[in-house]
Short mmCIF file of C-alpha atoms in Angstrom, two decimals:
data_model
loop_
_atom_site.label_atom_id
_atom_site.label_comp_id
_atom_site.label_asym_id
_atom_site.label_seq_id
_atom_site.Cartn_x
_atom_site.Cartn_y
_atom_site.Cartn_z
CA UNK A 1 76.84 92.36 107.73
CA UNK A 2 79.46 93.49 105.16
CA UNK A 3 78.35 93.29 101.35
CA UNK A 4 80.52 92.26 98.65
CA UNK A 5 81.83 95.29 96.72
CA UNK A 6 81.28 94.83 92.74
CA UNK A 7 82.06 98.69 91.78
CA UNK A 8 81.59 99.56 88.12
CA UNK A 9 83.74 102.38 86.22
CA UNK A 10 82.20 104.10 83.68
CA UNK A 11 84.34 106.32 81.75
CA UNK A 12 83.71 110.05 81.38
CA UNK A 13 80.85 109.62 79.01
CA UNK A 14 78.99 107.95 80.65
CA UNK A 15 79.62 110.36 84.09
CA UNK A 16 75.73 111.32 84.38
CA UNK A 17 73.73 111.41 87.60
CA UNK A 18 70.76 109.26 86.20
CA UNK A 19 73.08 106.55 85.46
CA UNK A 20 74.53 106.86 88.85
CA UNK A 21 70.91 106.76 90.49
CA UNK A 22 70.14 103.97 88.74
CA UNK A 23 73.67 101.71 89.90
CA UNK A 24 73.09 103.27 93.32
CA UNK A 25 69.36 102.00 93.18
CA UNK A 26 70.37 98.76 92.49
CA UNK A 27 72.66 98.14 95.02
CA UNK A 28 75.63 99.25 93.15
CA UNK A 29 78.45 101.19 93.42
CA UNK A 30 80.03 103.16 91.08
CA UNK A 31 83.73 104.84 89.75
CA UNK A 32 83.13 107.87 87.83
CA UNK A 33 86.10 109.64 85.17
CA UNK A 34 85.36 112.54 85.56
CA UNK A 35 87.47 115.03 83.00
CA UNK A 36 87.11 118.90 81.49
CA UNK A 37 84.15 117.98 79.31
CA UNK A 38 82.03 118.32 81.98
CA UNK A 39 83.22 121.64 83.74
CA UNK A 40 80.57 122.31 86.24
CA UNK A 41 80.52 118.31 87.81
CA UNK A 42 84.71 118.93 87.63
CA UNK A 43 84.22 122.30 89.97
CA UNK A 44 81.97 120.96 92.35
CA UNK A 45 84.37 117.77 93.37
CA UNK A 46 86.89 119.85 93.15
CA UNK A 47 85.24 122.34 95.90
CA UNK A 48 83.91 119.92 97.45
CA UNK A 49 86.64 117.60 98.27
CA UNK A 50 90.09 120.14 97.84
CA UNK A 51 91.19 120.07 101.48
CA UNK A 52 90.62 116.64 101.76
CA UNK A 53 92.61 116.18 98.23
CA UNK A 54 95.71 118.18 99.75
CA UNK A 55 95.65 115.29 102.88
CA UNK A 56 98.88 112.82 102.29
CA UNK A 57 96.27 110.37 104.20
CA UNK A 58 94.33 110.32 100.24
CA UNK A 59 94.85 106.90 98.43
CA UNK A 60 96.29 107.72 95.36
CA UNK A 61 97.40 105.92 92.28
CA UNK A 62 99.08 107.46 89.84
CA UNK A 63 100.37 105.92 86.27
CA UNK A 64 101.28 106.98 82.70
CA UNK A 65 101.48 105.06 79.36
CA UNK A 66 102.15 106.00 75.31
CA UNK A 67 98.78 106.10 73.52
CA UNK A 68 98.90 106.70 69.91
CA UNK A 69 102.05 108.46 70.06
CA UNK A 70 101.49 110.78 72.71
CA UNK A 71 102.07 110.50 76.90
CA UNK A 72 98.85 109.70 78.66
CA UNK A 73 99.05 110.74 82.49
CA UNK A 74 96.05 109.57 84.96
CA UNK A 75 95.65 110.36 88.61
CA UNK A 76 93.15 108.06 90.62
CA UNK A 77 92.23 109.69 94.24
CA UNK A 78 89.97 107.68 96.64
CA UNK A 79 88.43 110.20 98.72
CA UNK A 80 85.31 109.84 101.46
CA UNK A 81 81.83 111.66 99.91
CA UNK A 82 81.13 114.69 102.40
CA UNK A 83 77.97 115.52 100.33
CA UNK A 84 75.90 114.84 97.30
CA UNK A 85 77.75 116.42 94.19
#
């Protein structure tokens, strides 16, 4: 039986591994912005999921906006997990 799908997204701050054990734990599932402040959880996805970022079959969603007087560009990439990051 298919479950409903109620994802959260938690902005960078908030991009910790307890917090994602605990969604996880609950049944949840989870969006994670994940940005240069956190260089070492950047690397790994980036390892971990660069040939499958390359792939034209990756749902992407790209968009940019004005935000207090500067260009804002954001990416969004759906990719399959092949591991635990």
């Amino acid at each position: 039986m298919a479950r409903a799908c109620k994802p959260l997204w938690l902005d960078a701050a908030r991009c910790q591994r307890s917090i994602a054990r605990q969604i996880t734990d609950q049944g949840g599932d989870y969006l994670l912005a994940v940005i240069g402040n956190q260089p070492a959880l950047l690397e790994a996805i980036q390892t971990d999921f660069i040939d499958q970022y390359q792939s034209e079959a990756v749902d992407r969603h790209r968009q940019a906006h004005k935000s207090r007087g500067r260009v804002v560009g954001q990416i969004a990439s759906v990719l399959p997990r092949k591991k635990t990051v």
